[in-house]
């Protein structure tokens, strides 16, 4: 039996501003960057972590959504319209719990993977409930997984996904630092991704946001972009600009 052919993937990385507590503005920003990626014939776009209200925003208590829900339905419509898959981080409500969640929506608008952040920082546990599961799915001839930001800083989580067959991990992020510390923080993050992909046939594709952290214990820090992509054997394939919004592109080979 002949295996289905696997085509290269043109991936758009939406390095966008996330305004803390402003769900309406953030959804408009997300919609605009998805449309731009669709018009430029991306196969998939990845967007940052907690894109509805911003990581650590107390507005999540009001604005988190069920999955499926209105926001994921909107993304599903856009995925179908542009025949483009979407990875996004959002604040998910289930019962009394709020989860820091990532979704993979396929080109037909179906949610095919959902991941709830496991390695949530202690400072965030008053807001988000930890996830408890890892999942790898078939996506257009590839084995694809999701994690979220600091999940990648935990070697055994990446190793588990790899042993489960993952070839690509898409990782919505919201890393931040004190102003002036961007280069140091980005270098540390690069070291983590390089370590996770070293001696593996594995890609990690991250999307970080930009903007000010305006509430919570990290108030005063900045989300500085510098989205990164690493490939097999620790090769850095992309390093986005610092403190600058934009749609970045990376091509993942067949």
PDB file of C-alpha atoms in Angstrom:
ATOM      1  CA  UNK A   1       0.000   0.000   0.000  1.00  0.00           C
ATOM      2  CA  UNK A   2       1.433   3.350  -1.051  1.00  0.00           C
ATOM      3  CA  UNK A   3       1.791   5.908   1.731  1.00  0.00           C
ATOM      4  CA  UNK A   4       0.066   9.265   1.167  1.00  0.00           C
ATOM      5  CA  UNK A   5       2.472  11.950  -0.011  1.00  0.00           C
ATOM      6  CA  UNK A   6       3.484  14.597   2.512  1.00  0.00           C
ATOM      7  CA  UNK A   7       3.764  18.149   1.239  1.00  0.00           C
ATOM      8  CA  UNK A   8       5.981  20.887   2.696  1.00  0.00           C
ATOM      9  CA  UNK A   9       4.188  23.143   5.175  1.00  0.00           C
ATOM     10  CA  UNK A  10       4.254  26.923   4.905  1.00  0.00           C
ATOM     11  CA  UNK A  11       3.743  28.029   8.500  1.00  0.00           C
ATOM     12  CA  UNK A  12       2.815  31.563   9.462  1.00  0.00           C
ATOM     13  CA  UNK A  13       3.793  32.751  12.929  1.00  0.00           C
ATOM     14  CA  UNK A  14       1.554  35.497  14.250  1.00  0.00           C
ATOM     15  CA  UNK A  15       3.800  37.560  16.525  1.00  0.00           C
ATOM     16  CA  UNK A  16       1.022  39.889  17.614  1.00  0.00           C
ATOM     17  CA  UNK A  17       0.285  42.362  20.401  1.00  0.00           C
ATOM     18  CA  UNK A  18      -1.972  40.972  23.112  1.00  0.00           C
ATOM     19  CA  UNK A  19      -3.678  43.692  25.169  1.00  0.00           C
ATOM     20  CA  UNK A  20      -4.303  42.423  28.669  1.00  0.00           C
ATOM     21  CA  UNK A  21      -7.972  42.313  29.563  1.00  0.00           C
ATOM     22  CA  UNK A  22      -9.211  43.448  26.138  1.00  0.00           C
ATOM     23  CA  UNK A  23     -10.824  40.397  24.556  1.00  0.00           C
ATOM     24  CA  UNK A  24     -12.564  42.347  21.787  1.00  0.00           C
ATOM     25  CA  UNK A  25      -9.380  44.041  20.551  1.00  0.00           C
ATOM     26  CA  UNK A  26      -7.380  40.812  20.771  1.00  0.00           C
ATOM     27  CA  UNK A  27      -9.922  38.872  18.712  1.00  0.00           C
ATOM     28  CA  UNK A  28      -9.821  41.580  16.063  1.00  0.00           C
ATOM     29  CA  UNK A  29      -6.015  41.416  15.955  1.00  0.00           C
ATOM     30  CA  UNK A  30      -6.144  37.633  15.677  1.00  0.00           C
ATOM     31  CA  UNK A  31      -8.729  37.784  12.903  1.00  0.00           C
ATOM     32  CA  UNK A  32      -6.658  40.283  10.920  1.00  0.00           C
ATOM     33  CA  UNK A  33      -3.440  38.238  11.108  1.00  0.00           C
ATOM     34  CA  UNK A  34      -5.284  35.042  10.160  1.00  0.00           C
ATOM     35  CA  UNK A  35      -6.736  36.770   7.097  1.00  0.00           C
ATOM     36  CA  UNK A  36      -3.271  38.037   6.146  1.00  0.00           C
ATOM     37  CA  UNK A  37      -1.786  34.542   6.506  1.00  0.00           C
ATOM     38  CA  UNK A  38      -4.609  33.085   4.439  1.00  0.00           C
ATOM     39  CA  UNK A  39      -4.105  35.625   1.694  1.00  0.00           C
ATOM     40  CA  UNK A  40      -0.419  34.667   1.617  1.00  0.00           C
ATOM     41  CA  UNK A  41      -1.318  30.989   1.212  1.00  0.00           C
ATOM     42  CA  UNK A  42      -0.055  29.653   4.512  1.00  0.00           C
ATOM     43  CA  UNK A  43      -0.886  26.043   5.279  1.00  0.00           C
ATOM     44  CA  UNK A  44      -1.035  26.780   9.016  1.00  0.00           C
ATOM     45  CA  UNK A  45      -0.754  29.779  11.316  1.00  0.00           C
ATOM     46  CA  UNK A  46       0.276  29.640  14.964  1.00  0.00           C
ATOM     47  CA  UNK A  47      -0.732  32.338  17.462  1.00  0.00           C
ATOM     48  CA  UNK A  48       0.427  33.083  21.027  1.00  0.00           C
ATOM     49  CA  UNK A  49      -0.605  31.787  24.437  1.00  0.00           C
ATOM     50  CA  UNK A  50      -3.694  33.119  26.273  1.00  0.00           C
ATOM     51  CA  UNK A  51      -4.630  35.239  23.287  1.00  0.00           C
ATOM     52  CA  UNK A  52      -8.102  36.223  24.515  1.00  0.00           C
ATOM     53  CA  UNK A  53      -7.095  38.260  27.571  1.00  0.00           C
ATOM     54  CA  UNK A  54      -3.339  37.804  28.055  1.00  0.00           C
ATOM     55  CA  UNK A  55      -1.430  35.461  30.347  1.00  0.00           C
ATOM     56  CA  UNK A  56      -2.235  36.109  34.032  1.00  0.00           C
ATOM     57  CA  UNK A  57      -5.034  38.572  33.268  1.00  0.00           C
ATOM     58  CA  UNK A  58      -7.833  38.356  35.818  1.00  0.00           C
ATOM     59  CA  UNK A  59     -10.190  39.102  32.925  1.00  0.00           C
ATOM     60  CA  UNK A  60     -10.002  35.387  32.147  1.00  0.00           C
ATOM     61  CA  UNK A  61     -12.438  34.824  35.023  1.00  0.00           C
ATOM     62  CA  UNK A  62     -14.988  36.769  32.989  1.00  0.00           C
ATOM     63  CA  UNK A  63     -13.924  36.103  29.406  1.00  0.00           C
ATOM     64  CA  UNK A  64     -12.683  32.501  29.264  1.00  0.00           C
ATOM     65  CA  UNK A  65     -14.745  30.399  26.846  1.00  0.00           C
ATOM     66  CA  UNK A  66     -15.802  26.780  26.552  1.00  0.00           C
ATOM     67  CA  UNK A  67     -14.287  24.658  23.807  1.00  0.00           C
ATOM     68  CA  UNK A  68     -15.998  24.433  21.453  1.00  0.00           C
ATOM     69  CA  UNK A  69     -17.390  27.934  21.885  1.00  0.00           C
ATOM     70  CA  UNK A  70     -17.831  31.248  20.069  1.00  0.00           C
ATOM     71  CA  UNK A  71     -14.107  31.952  19.643  1.00  0.00           C
ATOM     72  CA  UNK A  72     -13.184  28.480  18.409  1.00  0.00           C
ATOM     73  CA  UNK A  73     -16.226  28.568  16.109  1.00  0.00           C
ATOM     74  CA  UNK A  74     -14.975  31.827  14.600  1.00  0.00           C
ATOM     75  CA  UNK A  75     -11.541  30.303  14.054  1.00  0.00           C
ATOM     76  CA  UNK A  76     -13.111  27.235  12.486  1.00  0.00           C
ATOM     77  CA  UNK A  77     -14.954  29.442  10.002  1.00  0.00           C
ATOM     78  CA  UNK A  78     -11.710  31.253   9.098  1.00  0.00           C
ATOM     79  CA  UNK A  79      -9.870  27.938   8.732  1.00  0.00           C
ATOM     80  CA  UNK A  80     -12.478  26.737   6.250  1.00  0.00           C
ATOM     81  CA  UNK A  81     -12.574  30.069   4.410  1.00  0.00           C
ATOM     82  CA  UNK A  82      -8.804  30.131   3.823  1.00  0.00           C
ATOM     83  CA  UNK A  83      -8.233  26.358   3.762  1.00  0.00           C
ATOM     84  CA  UNK A  84      -5.594  26.872   6.466  1.00  0.00           C
ATOM     85  CA  UNK A  85      -5.030  25.175   9.803  1.00  0.00           C
ATOM     86  CA  UNK A  86      -4.824  27.290  12.970  1.00  0.00           C
ATOM     87  CA  UNK A  87      -2.974  26.789  16.258  1.00  0.00           C
ATOM     88  CA  UNK A  88      -3.999  29.180  19.001  1.00  0.00           C
ATOM     89  CA  UNK A  89      -3.636  29.642  22.737  1.00  0.00           C
ATOM     90  CA  UNK A  90      -6.736  30.681  24.653  1.00  0.00           C
ATOM     91  CA  UNK A  91      -8.314  30.751  28.078  1.00  0.00           C
ATOM     92  CA  UNK A  92     -10.752  27.828  28.329  1.00  0.00           C
ATOM     93  CA  UNK A  93     -13.594  27.508  30.833  1.00  0.00           C
ATOM     94  CA  UNK A  94     -14.907  24.138  31.907  1.00  0.00           C
ATOM     95  CA  UNK A  95     -17.226  24.222  34.902  1.00  0.00           C
ATOM     96  CA  UNK A  96     -15.508  26.208  37.642  1.00  0.00           C
ATOM     97  CA  UNK A  97     -12.035  25.717  36.159  1.00  0.00           C
ATOM     98  CA  UNK A  98     -10.058  27.933  33.791  1.00  0.00           C
ATOM     99  CA  UNK A  99      -7.385  26.266  31.686  1.00  0.00           C
ATOM    100  CA  UNK A 100      -4.486  27.710  29.721  1.00  0.00           C
ATOM    101  CA  UNK A 101      -5.276  25.826  26.516  1.00  0.00           C
ATOM    102  CA  UNK A 102      -3.966  25.403  22.975  1.00  0.00           C
ATOM    103  CA  UNK A 103      -6.021  24.174  20.020  1.00  0.00           C
ATOM    104  CA  UNK A 104      -5.152  22.756  16.619  1.00  0.00           C
ATOM    105  CA  UNK A 105      -7.953  23.436  14.137  1.00  0.00           C
ATOM    106  CA  UNK A 106      -7.638  21.736  10.761  1.00  0.00           C
ATOM    107  CA  UNK A 107      -8.399  23.194   7.324  1.00  0.00           C
ATOM    108  CA  UNK A 108     -11.993  21.942   7.560  1.00  0.00           C
ATOM    109  CA  UNK A 109     -12.537  23.864  10.791  1.00  0.00           C
ATOM    110  CA  UNK A 110     -12.445  20.850  13.108  1.00  0.00           C
ATOM    111  CA  UNK A 111     -10.683  20.894  16.474  1.00  0.00           C
ATOM    112  CA  UNK A 112      -8.294  17.963  16.114  1.00  0.00           C
ATOM    113  CA  UNK A 113      -6.079  18.501  19.159  1.00  0.00           C
ATOM    114  CA  UNK A 114      -6.474  20.269  22.483  1.00  0.00           C
ATOM    115  CA  UNK A 115      -3.738  20.678  25.082  1.00  0.00           C
ATOM    116  CA  UNK A 116      -4.010  22.177  28.553  1.00  0.00           C
ATOM    117  CA  UNK A 117      -0.748  23.584  29.905  1.00  0.00           C
ATOM    118  CA  UNK A 118       0.900  21.245  32.384  1.00  0.00           C
ATOM    119  CA  UNK A 119       4.023  23.121  33.503  1.00  0.00           C
ATOM    120  CA  UNK A 120       2.112  26.187  34.662  1.00  0.00           C
ATOM    121  CA  UNK A 121       4.207  28.464  36.837  1.00  0.00           C
ATOM    122  CA  UNK A 122       3.282  28.560  40.527  1.00  0.00           C
ATOM    123  CA  UNK A 123       2.323  32.235  40.253  1.00  0.00           C
ATOM    124  CA  UNK A 124      -0.401  31.299  37.755  1.00  0.00           C
ATOM    125  CA  UNK A 125      -2.050  28.458  39.655  1.00  0.00           C
ATOM    126  CA  UNK A 126      -4.445  30.803  41.426  1.00  0.00           C
ATOM    127  CA  UNK A 127      -5.972  31.422  37.996  1.00  0.00           C
ATOM    128  CA  UNK A 128      -5.367  28.358  35.809  1.00  0.00           C
ATOM    129  CA  UNK A 129      -5.918  24.679  36.539  1.00  0.00           C
ATOM    130  CA  UNK A 130      -3.104  22.408  35.388  1.00  0.00           C
ATOM    131  CA  UNK A 131      -3.580  20.104  32.433  1.00  0.00           C
ATOM    132  CA  UNK A 132      -3.019  16.391  32.913  1.00  0.00           C
ATOM    133  CA  UNK A 133      -2.595  14.836  29.461  1.00  0.00           C
ATOM    134  CA  UNK A 134      -0.415  14.761  26.352  1.00  0.00           C
ATOM    135  CA  UNK A 135      -1.698  13.949  22.887  1.00  0.00           C
ATOM    136  CA  UNK A 136      -0.188  13.368  19.449  1.00  0.00           C
ATOM    137  CA  UNK A 137      -2.434  13.442  16.376  1.00  0.00           C
ATOM    138  CA  UNK A 138      -2.154  12.726  12.670  1.00  0.00           C
ATOM    139  CA  UNK A 139      -2.150  15.938  10.663  1.00  0.00           C
ATOM    140  CA  UNK A 140      -1.728  15.780   6.899  1.00  0.00           C
ATOM    141  CA  UNK A 141       0.692  12.874   7.021  1.00  0.00           C
ATOM    142  CA  UNK A 142       2.626  14.113  10.045  1.00  0.00           C
ATOM    143  CA  UNK A 143       2.479  13.383  13.759  1.00  0.00           C
ATOM    144  CA  UNK A 144       1.771  16.684  15.491  1.00  0.00           C
ATOM    145  CA  UNK A 145       1.544  17.709  19.145  1.00  0.00           C
ATOM    146  CA  UNK A 146       0.871  20.859  21.115  1.00  0.00           C
ATOM    147  CA  UNK A 147       2.507  22.279  24.191  1.00  0.00           C
ATOM    148  CA  UNK A 148       2.427  25.747  25.734  1.00  0.00           C
ATOM    149  CA  UNK A 149       5.436  27.925  26.566  1.00  0.00           C
ATOM    150  CA  UNK A 150       7.036  26.576  29.779  1.00  0.00           C
ATOM    151  CA  UNK A 151       5.950  23.025  28.925  1.00  0.00           C
ATOM    152  CA  UNK A 152       9.011  23.090  26.657  1.00  0.00           C
ATOM    153  CA  UNK A 153      11.278  23.965  29.572  1.00  0.00           C
ATOM    154  CA  UNK A 154      10.516  20.545  31.090  1.00  0.00           C
ATOM    155  CA  UNK A 155      12.618  17.943  29.242  1.00  0.00           C
ATOM    156  CA  UNK A 156      10.457  14.944  30.096  1.00  0.00           C
ATOM    157  CA  UNK A 157       7.329  16.504  28.559  1.00  0.00           C
ATOM    158  CA  UNK A 158       9.044  17.016  25.202  1.00  0.00           C
ATOM    159  CA  UNK A 159      10.665  13.601  25.443  1.00  0.00           C
ATOM    160  CA  UNK A 160       7.289  11.994  26.124  1.00  0.00           C
ATOM    161  CA  UNK A 161       5.719  13.654  23.088  1.00  0.00           C
ATOM    162  CA  UNK A 162       8.663  12.569  20.952  1.00  0.00           C
ATOM    163  CA  UNK A 163       8.386   8.988  22.165  1.00  0.00           C
ATOM    164  CA  UNK A 164       4.673   9.147  21.349  1.00  0.00           C
ATOM    165  CA  UNK A 165       5.713   9.848  17.773  1.00  0.00           C
ATOM    166  CA  UNK A 166       5.577  13.640  17.543  1.00  0.00           C
ATOM    167  CA  UNK A 167       7.451  15.108  14.586  1.00  0.00           C
ATOM    168  CA  UNK A 168       6.308  18.710  15.134  1.00  0.00           C
ATOM    169  CA  UNK A 169       5.361  20.459  18.374  1.00  0.00           C
ATOM    170  CA  UNK A 170       3.475  23.737  17.990  1.00  0.00           C
ATOM    171  CA  UNK A 171       3.913  25.913  21.069  1.00  0.00           C
ATOM    172  CA  UNK A 172       1.904  29.098  21.738  1.00  0.00           C
ATOM    173  CA  UNK A 173       3.931  31.246  24.142  1.00  0.00           C
ATOM    174  CA  UNK A 174       3.851  34.328  26.353  1.00  0.00           C
ATOM    175  CA  UNK A 175       7.393  34.711  27.628  1.00  0.00           C
ATOM    176  CA  UNK A 176       8.240  38.040  29.229  1.00  0.00           C
ATOM    177  CA  UNK A 177      11.121  39.794  30.933  1.00  0.00           C
ATOM    178  CA  UNK A 178      12.140  43.061  32.539  1.00  0.00           C
ATOM    179  CA  UNK A 179      12.735  45.826  29.980  1.00  0.00           C
ATOM    180  CA  UNK A 180      16.319  45.688  28.778  1.00  0.00           C
ATOM    181  CA  UNK A 181      16.654  41.946  29.436  1.00  0.00           C
ATOM    182  CA  UNK A 182      15.238  40.806  26.095  1.00  0.00           C
ATOM    183  CA  UNK A 183      18.488  39.477  24.628  1.00  0.00           C
ATOM    184  CA  UNK A 184      19.323  37.498  27.785  1.00  0.00           C
ATOM    185  CA  UNK A 185      15.846  35.992  27.987  1.00  0.00           C
ATOM    186  CA  UNK A 186      15.757  35.090  24.281  1.00  0.00           C
ATOM    187  CA  UNK A 187      19.168  33.429  24.533  1.00  0.00           C
ATOM    188  CA  UNK A 188      17.976  31.278  27.449  1.00  0.00           C
ATOM    189  CA  UNK A 189      14.871  30.279  25.510  1.00  0.00           C
ATOM    190  CA  UNK A 190      16.994  29.353  22.496  1.00  0.00           C
ATOM    191  CA  UNK A 191      19.092  27.116  24.734  1.00  0.00           C
ATOM    192  CA  UNK A 192      15.943  25.328  25.915  1.00  0.00           C
ATOM    193  CA  UNK A 193      14.629  24.697  22.407  1.00  0.00           C
ATOM    194  CA  UNK A 194      18.025  23.600  21.171  1.00  0.00           C
ATOM    195  CA  UNK A 195      18.294  21.134  24.046  1.00  0.00           C
ATOM    196  CA  UNK A 196      14.785  19.773  23.400  1.00  0.00           C
ATOM    197  CA  UNK A 197      15.456  19.149  19.697  1.00  0.00           C
ATOM    198  CA  UNK A 198      19.088  17.983  19.927  1.00  0.00           C
ATOM    199  CA  UNK A 199      19.608  14.439  18.611  1.00  0.00           C
ATOM    200  CA  UNK A 200      15.945  14.252  17.574  1.00  0.00           C
ATOM    201  CA  UNK A 201      14.060  14.411  14.276  1.00  0.00           C
ATOM    202  CA  UNK A 202      11.779  17.019  15.828  1.00  0.00           C
ATOM    203  CA  UNK A 203      10.573  20.540  15.053  1.00  0.00           C
ATOM    204  CA  UNK A 204       9.376  23.000  17.700  1.00  0.00           C
ATOM    205  CA  UNK A 205       7.494  26.022  16.363  1.00  0.00           C
ATOM    206  CA  UNK A 206       6.726  28.801  18.842  1.00  0.00           C
ATOM    207  CA  UNK A 207       4.753  32.033  18.616  1.00  0.00           C
ATOM    208  CA  UNK A 208       5.292  34.711  21.254  1.00  0.00           C
ATOM    209  CA  UNK A 209       3.281  37.893  21.719  1.00  0.00           C
ATOM    210  CA  UNK A 210       4.455  41.457  22.229  1.00  0.00           C
ATOM    211  CA  UNK A 211       3.247  44.168  24.581  1.00  0.00           C
ATOM    212  CA  UNK A 212       3.231  45.206  28.218  1.00  0.00           C
ATOM    213  CA  UNK A 213       2.259  43.046  31.164  1.00  0.00           C
ATOM    214  CA  UNK A 214      -0.078  45.507  32.876  1.00  0.00           C
ATOM    215  CA  UNK A 215      -1.452  43.460  35.778  1.00  0.00           C
ATOM    216  CA  UNK A 216      -0.532  40.684  38.171  1.00  0.00           C
ATOM    217  CA  UNK A 217       2.775  39.773  39.755  1.00  0.00           C
ATOM    218  CA  UNK A 218       4.614  40.269  36.443  1.00  0.00           C
ATOM    219  CA  UNK A 219       3.301  43.811  35.978  1.00  0.00           C
ATOM    220  CA  UNK A 220       6.014  45.956  34.409  1.00  0.00           C
ATOM    221  CA  UNK A 221       7.535  43.162  32.342  1.00  0.00           C
ATOM    222  CA  UNK A 222       7.249  43.065  28.575  1.00  0.00           C
ATOM    223  CA  UNK A 223       6.346  40.355  26.116  1.00  0.00           C
ATOM    224  CA  UNK A 224       9.161  40.790  23.621  1.00  0.00           C
ATOM    225  CA  UNK A 225       8.341  38.611  20.638  1.00  0.00           C
ATOM    226  CA  UNK A 226      11.432  36.806  19.298  1.00  0.00           C
ATOM    227  CA  UNK A 227       9.336  33.783  18.298  1.00  0.00           C
ATOM    228  CA  UNK A 228      11.609  30.853  17.510  1.00  0.00           C
ATOM    229  CA  UNK A 229      11.643  27.692  15.414  1.00  0.00           C
ATOM    230  CA  UNK A 230      14.065  24.834  15.942  1.00  0.00           C
ATOM    231  CA  UNK A 231      14.457  21.748  13.811  1.00  0.00           C
ATOM    232  CA  UNK A 232      16.143  18.359  13.915  1.00  0.00           C
ATOM    233  CA  UNK A 233      19.455  18.121  15.766  1.00  0.00           C
ATOM    234  CA  UNK A 234      18.958  21.518  17.400  1.00  0.00           C
ATOM    235  CA  UNK A 235      19.105  23.640  14.256  1.00  0.00           C
ATOM    236  CA  UNK A 236      17.655  27.130  14.691  1.00  0.00           C
ATOM    237  CA  UNK A 237      15.451  27.885  11.681  1.00  0.00           C
ATOM    238  CA  UNK A 238      13.892  31.214  12.700  1.00  0.00           C
ATOM    239  CA  UNK A 239      14.313  33.922  15.323  1.00  0.00           C
ATOM    240  CA  UNK A 240      11.728  36.687  15.141  1.00  0.00           C
ATOM    241  CA  UNK A 241      12.340  40.376  15.745  1.00  0.00           C
ATOM    242  CA  UNK A 242      12.400  41.847  19.240  1.00  0.00           C
ATOM    243  CA  UNK A 243       9.441  43.967  20.417  1.00  0.00           C
ATOM    244  CA  UNK A 244       7.981  44.070  16.920  1.00  0.00           C
ATOM    245  CA  UNK A 245       4.695  42.700  15.624  1.00  0.00           C
ATOM    246  CA  UNK A 246       4.548  40.848  12.351  1.00  0.00           C
ATOM    247  CA  UNK A 247       3.666  37.760  10.388  1.00  0.00           C
ATOM    248  CA  UNK A 248       6.724  35.532  10.112  1.00  0.00           C
ATOM    249  CA  UNK A 249       7.134  32.503   7.861  1.00  0.00           C
ATOM    250  CA  UNK A 250       8.926  29.187   8.075  1.00  0.00           C
ATOM    251  CA  UNK A 251       8.799  26.291   5.636  1.00  0.00           C
ATOM    252  CA  UNK A 252       8.837  22.814   7.153  1.00  0.00           C
ATOM    253  CA  UNK A 253      10.056  20.260   4.623  1.00  0.00           C
ATOM    254  CA  UNK A 254       8.097  17.179   3.583  1.00  0.00           C
TER     255      UNK A 254
END
